[in-house]
């Protein structure tokens, strides 16, 4: 049997671990499995209720119960981080790691340096420019989409750092990127393809996939809320793109 302080420490760690996974783009069932695995390695039973912005986690050792209610942080999506944190749960289970070692390994994982912001900008620009090429855009349109994506993504990062509402961030980023892409009209390029593909970097693919997975696996409430949030983001992208089309519609016709 564990003391109340020991159980509290375990509950706080598992709560932080679970919310970090959820905030980084992991679907609910995977977070639940990983959290239960860590709890089992530490000799406690874990129960978790997840919502869109908060998580309630209860741990008990058969005699004492401790509950944590924590907010889910808004973190950049990172598949590498998610993979390493999942591996940590298996390492804890296989090696029966004590809590202090688990905390050290967890802190080492989340403290790893992130990819440089400029590198991310270039890679996102190349990815979006590739979509333009795949959809039939000429080389001029590809170059314009590349630069439009970098500008739009930079605007998105800046507004996010300033704490602006994410719906406004997506709307304004889509408008800026598509408005810049409309410069393809000046060069008699495939402007319609350039404008349409310039906003694809904003499509919320991970929330859409996670929402469907959560619903299929029985987490209806959180899955539905993720799908609603993704739908709102897509709507904001459409509004931003529509504003550009209203400005340049005469040139496209």
mmCIF file with all atom_site columns, N, CA and C in Angstrom, residues 115-125 146 150 153-154 157:
data_model
loop_
_atom_site.group_PDB
_atom_site.id
_atom_site.type_symbol
_atom_site.label_atom_id
_atom_site.label_alt_id
_atom_site.label_comp_id
_atom_site.label_asym_id
_atom_site.label_entity_id
_atom_site.label_seq_id
_atom_site.pdbx_PDB_ins_code
_atom_site.Cartn_x
_atom_site.Cartn_y
_atom_site.Cartn_z
_atom_site.occupancy
_atom_site.B_iso_or_equiv
_atom_site.pdbx_formal_charge
_atom_site.auth_seq_id
_atom_site.auth_comp_id
_atom_site.auth_asym_id
_atom_site.auth_atom_id
_atom_site.pdbx_PDB_model_num
ATOM 1  N N  . UNK A 1 115 ? 12.791 21.110 -34.021 1.00 0.00 ? 115 UNK A N  1
ATOM 2  C CA . UNK A 1 115 ? 13.323 21.443 -35.337 1.00 0.00 ? 115 UNK A CA 1
ATOM 3  C C  . UNK A 1 115 ? 13.308 22.958 -35.514 1.00 0.00 ? 115 UNK A C  1
ATOM 4  N N  . UNK A 1 116 ? 14.369 23.481 -36.081 1.00 0.00 ? 116 UNK A N  1
ATOM 5  C CA . UNK A 1 116 ? 14.476 24.922 -36.278 1.00 0.00 ? 116 UNK A CA 1
ATOM 6  C C  . UNK A 1 116 ? 13.283 25.457 -37.068 1.00 0.00 ? 116 UNK A C  1
ATOM 7  N N  . UNK A 1 117 ? 12.780 26.614 -36.660 1.00 0.00 ? 117 UNK A N  1
ATOM 8  C CA . UNK A 1 117 ? 11.585 27.189 -37.262 1.00 0.00 ? 117 UNK A CA 1
ATOM 9  C C  . UNK A 1 117 ? 11.765 27.450 -38.748 1.00 0.00 ? 117 UNK A C  1
ATOM 10 N N  . UNK A 1 118 ? 12.942 27.877 -39.166 1.00 0.00 ? 118 UNK A N  1
ATOM 11 C CA . UNK A 1 118 ? 13.200 28.158 -40.579 1.00 0.00 ? 118 UNK A CA 1
ATOM 12 C C  . UNK A 1 118 ? 13.154 26.872 -41.393 1.00 0.00 ? 118 UNK A C  1
ATOM 13 N N  . UNK A 1 119 ? 13.710 25.798 -40.828 1.00 0.00 ? 119 UNK A N  1
ATOM 14 C CA . UNK A 1 119 ? 13.679 24.502 -41.515 1.00 0.00 ? 119 UNK A CA 1
ATOM 15 C C  . UNK A 1 119 ? 12.235 24.041 -41.710 1.00 0.00 ? 119 UNK A C  1
ATOM 16 N N  . UNK A 1 120 ? 11.415 24.232 -40.670 1.00 0.00 ? 120 UNK A N  1
ATOM 17 C CA . UNK A 1 120 ? 10.010 23.863 -40.766 1.00 0.00 ? 120 UNK A CA 1
ATOM 18 C C  . UNK A 1 120 ? 9.318  24.674 -41.859 1.00 0.00 ? 120 UNK A C  1
ATOM 19 N N  . UNK A 1 121 ? 9.583  25.970 -41.909 1.00 0.00 ? 121 UNK A N  1
ATOM 20 C CA . UNK A 1 121 ? 8.990  26.820 -42.933 1.00 0.00 ? 121 UNK A CA 1
ATOM 21 C C  . UNK A 1 121 ? 9.329  26.327 -44.343 1.00 0.00 ? 121 UNK A C  1
ATOM 22 N N  . UNK A 1 122 ? 10.600 25.998 -44.559 1.00 0.00 ? 122 UNK A N  1
ATOM 23 C CA . UNK A 1 122 ? 11.037 25.550 -45.881 1.00 0.00 ? 122 UNK A CA 1
ATOM 24 C C  . UNK A 1 122 ? 10.391 24.215 -46.247 1.00 0.00 ? 122 UNK A C  1
ATOM 25 N N  . UNK A 1 123 ? 10.355 23.285 -45.289 1.00 0.00 ? 123 UNK A N  1
ATOM 26 C CA . UNK A 1 123 ? 9.779  21.964 -45.561 1.00 0.00 ? 123 UNK A CA 1
ATOM 27 C C  . UNK A 1 123 ? 8.284  22.051 -45.849 1.00 0.00 ? 123 UNK A C  1
ATOM 28 N N  . UNK A 1 124 ? 7.577  22.873 -45.082 1.00 0.00 ? 124 UNK A N  1
ATOM 29 C CA . UNK A 1 124 ? 6.139  23.055 -45.325 1.00 0.00 ? 124 UNK A CA 1
ATOM 30 C C  . UNK A 1 124 ? 5.917  23.698 -46.690 1.00 0.00 ? 124 UNK A C  1
ATOM 31 N N  . UNK A 1 125 ? 6.756  24.687 -47.030 1.00 0.00 ? 125 UNK A N  1
ATOM 32 C CA . UNK A 1 125 ? 6.639  25.323 -48.338 1.00 0.00 ? 125 UNK A CA 1
ATOM 33 C C  . UNK A 1 125 ? 6.860  24.344 -49.478 1.00 0.00 ? 125 UNK A C  1
ATOM 34 N N  . UNK A 1 146 ? 5.053  28.050 -53.167 1.00 0.00 ? 146 UNK A N  1
ATOM 35 C CA . UNK A 1 146 ? 6.119  27.844 -52.181 1.00 0.00 ? 146 UNK A CA 1
ATOM 36 C C  . UNK A 1 146 ? 6.294  29.083 -51.305 1.00 0.00 ? 146 UNK A C  1
ATOM 37 N N  . UNK A 1 150 ? 5.136  29.784 -47.248 1.00 0.00 ? 150 UNK A N  1
ATOM 38 C CA . UNK A 1 150 ? 6.075  30.246 -46.228 1.00 0.00 ? 150 UNK A CA 1
ATOM 39 C C  . UNK A 1 150 ? 5.556  31.507 -45.533 1.00 0.00 ? 150 UNK A C  1
ATOM 40 N N  . UNK A 1 153 ? 2.404  30.444 -43.424 1.00 0.00 ? 153 UNK A N  1
ATOM 41 C CA . UNK A 1 153 ? 2.779  29.651 -42.255 1.00 0.00 ? 153 UNK A CA 1
ATOM 42 C C  . UNK A 1 153 ? 3.498  30.499 -41.222 1.00 0.00 ? 153 UNK A C  1
ATOM 43 N N  . UNK A 1 154 ? 4.301  31.451 -41.687 1.00 0.00 ? 154 UNK A N  1
ATOM 44 C CA . UNK A 1 154 ? 4.983  32.362 -40.772 1.00 0.00 ? 154 UNK A CA 1
ATOM 45 C C  . UNK A 1 154 ? 3.973  33.240 -40.036 1.00 0.00 ? 154 UNK A C  1
ATOM 46 N N  . UNK A 1 157 ? 2.351  31.047 -37.353 1.00 0.00 ? 157 UNK A N  1
ATOM 47 C CA . UNK A 1 157 ? 3.220  30.876 -36.188 1.00 0.00 ? 157 UNK A CA 1
ATOM 48 C C  . UNK A 1 157 ? 3.265  32.137 -35.333 1.00 0.00 ? 157 UNK A C  1
#
